[in-house]
Amino acid sequence: ALFSFLIGFLFALGLLIAGMAKKSKIIGFLTFNSNSNWDYDLIFVMIGAILVNTLLFWIIFKKDESLKI
């Protein structure tokens, strides 16, 4: 439980440092109408998280297959 808390805290700290926790960033990302400029910065955070998770899942499942021999 402590390890999960530390990982979550590190992720939240990264979001704060990058400025992704600002209300204006979130609203700008979720606003798709033609009257405003869409803020795409948050999509890079999401893509980075997907890439890291995909890599880790691939590594974990690869090790799991080698243990079944």
mmCIF file of C-alpha atoms in Angstrom:
data_model
loop_
_atom_site.group_PDB
_atom_site.id
_atom_site.type_symbol
_atom_site.label_atom_id
_atom_site.label_comp_id
_atom_site.label_asym_id
_atom_site.label_seq_id
_atom_site.Cartn_x
_atom_site.Cartn_y
_atom_site.Cartn_z
ATOM 1 C CA ALA A 1 0.000 0.000 0.000
ATOM 2 C CA LEU A 2 2.858 2.363 0.759
ATOM 3 C CA PHE A 3 4.469 1.698 -2.608
ATOM 4 C CA SER A 4 1.184 2.462 -4.406
ATOM 5 C CA PHE A 5 0.831 5.686 -2.450
ATOM 6 C CA LEU A 6 4.369 6.768 -3.358
ATOM 7 C CA ILE A 7 3.811 6.038 -7.058
ATOM 8 C CA GLY A 8 0.540 7.997 -7.025
ATOM 9 C CA PHE A 9 2.191 10.854 -5.166
ATOM 10 C CA LEU A 10 5.045 10.946 -7.684
ATOM 11 C CA PHE A 11 2.568 11.029 -10.585
ATOM 12 C CA ALA A 12 0.555 13.833 -8.942
ATOM 13 C CA LEU A 13 3.741 15.780 -8.250
ATOM 14 C CA GLY A 14 4.728 15.456 -11.909
ATOM 15 C CA LEU A 15 1.334 16.779 -12.985
ATOM 16 C CA LEU A 16 1.654 19.721 -10.606
ATOM 17 C CA ILE A 17 5.164 20.582 -11.771
ATOM 18 C CA ALA A 18 4.100 20.376 -15.429
ATOM 19 C CA GLY A 19 1.117 22.636 -14.743
ATOM 20 C CA MET A 20 -1.426 20.006 -15.776
ATOM 21 C CA ALA A 21 -3.458 20.423 -12.577
ATOM 22 C CA LYS A 22 -4.518 23.960 -13.461
ATOM 23 C CA LYS A 23 -8.227 24.410 -13.970
ATOM 24 C CA SER A 24 -7.633 26.380 -17.174
ATOM 25 C CA LYS A 25 -5.618 23.482 -18.675
ATOM 26 C CA ILE A 26 -8.354 20.951 -17.934
ATOM 27 C CA ILE A 27 -11.146 23.203 -19.229
ATOM 28 C CA GLY A 28 -9.067 24.063 -22.312
ATOM 29 C CA PHE A 29 -8.549 20.380 -23.045
ATOM 30 C CA LEU A 30 -12.221 19.497 -22.619
ATOM 31 C CA THR A 31 -13.497 22.425 -24.738
ATOM 32 C CA PHE A 32 -13.948 21.440 -28.386
ATOM 33 C CA ASN A 33 -16.091 24.260 -29.747
ATOM 34 C CA SER A 34 -14.859 26.366 -32.644
ATOM 35 C CA ASN A 35 -14.843 29.630 -30.656
ATOM 36 C CA SER A 36 -11.852 28.691 -28.503
ATOM 37 C CA ASN A 37 -8.406 27.258 -29.052
ATOM 38 C CA TRP A 38 -8.207 23.610 -27.998
ATOM 39 C CA ASP A 39 -5.405 23.023 -25.461
ATOM 40 C CA TYR A 40 -3.742 19.760 -26.499
ATOM 41 C CA ASP A 41 -1.014 19.629 -23.801
ATOM 42 C CA LEU A 42 -2.836 17.086 -21.663
ATOM 43 C CA ILE A 43 -2.999 14.580 -24.513
ATOM 44 C CA PHE A 44 0.796 14.210 -24.350
ATOM 45 C CA VAL A 45 0.532 13.217 -20.695
ATOM 46 C CA MET A 46 -2.081 10.608 -21.612
ATOM 47 C CA ILE A 47 -0.020 9.246 -24.509
ATOM 48 C CA GLY A 48 3.048 9.008 -22.269
ATOM 49 C CA ALA A 49 1.070 7.088 -19.653
ATOM 50 C CA ILE A 50 -0.301 4.695 -22.278
ATOM 51 C CA LEU A 51 3.182 4.044 -23.692
ATOM 52 C CA VAL A 52 4.718 3.381 -20.273
ATOM 53 C CA ASN A 53 1.860 1.057 -19.267
ATOM 54 C CA THR A 54 1.981 -0.814 -22.573
ATOM 55 C CA LEU A 55 5.716 -1.383 -22.208
ATOM 56 C CA LEU A 56 5.392 -2.541 -18.599
ATOM 57 C CA PHE A 57 2.495 -4.895 -19.387
ATOM 58 C CA TRP A 58 4.501 -6.363 -22.263
ATOM 59 C CA ILE A 59 7.508 -6.945 -19.974
ATOM 60 C CA ILE A 60 5.362 -8.454 -17.209
ATOM 61 C CA PHE A 61 3.485 -10.815 -19.543
ATOM 62 C CA LYS A 62 6.731 -11.804 -21.274
ATOM 63 C CA LYS A 63 8.224 -12.802 -17.905
ATOM 64 C CA ASP A 64 5.003 -14.619 -16.986
ATOM 65 C CA GLU A 65 5.217 -16.741 -20.144
ATOM 66 C CA SER A 66 8.809 -17.726 -19.392
ATOM 67 C CA LEU A 67 7.821 -18.933 -15.913
ATOM 68 C CA LYS A 68 5.274 -21.423 -17.338
ATOM 69 C CA ILE A 69 7.961 -23.581 -18.978
#
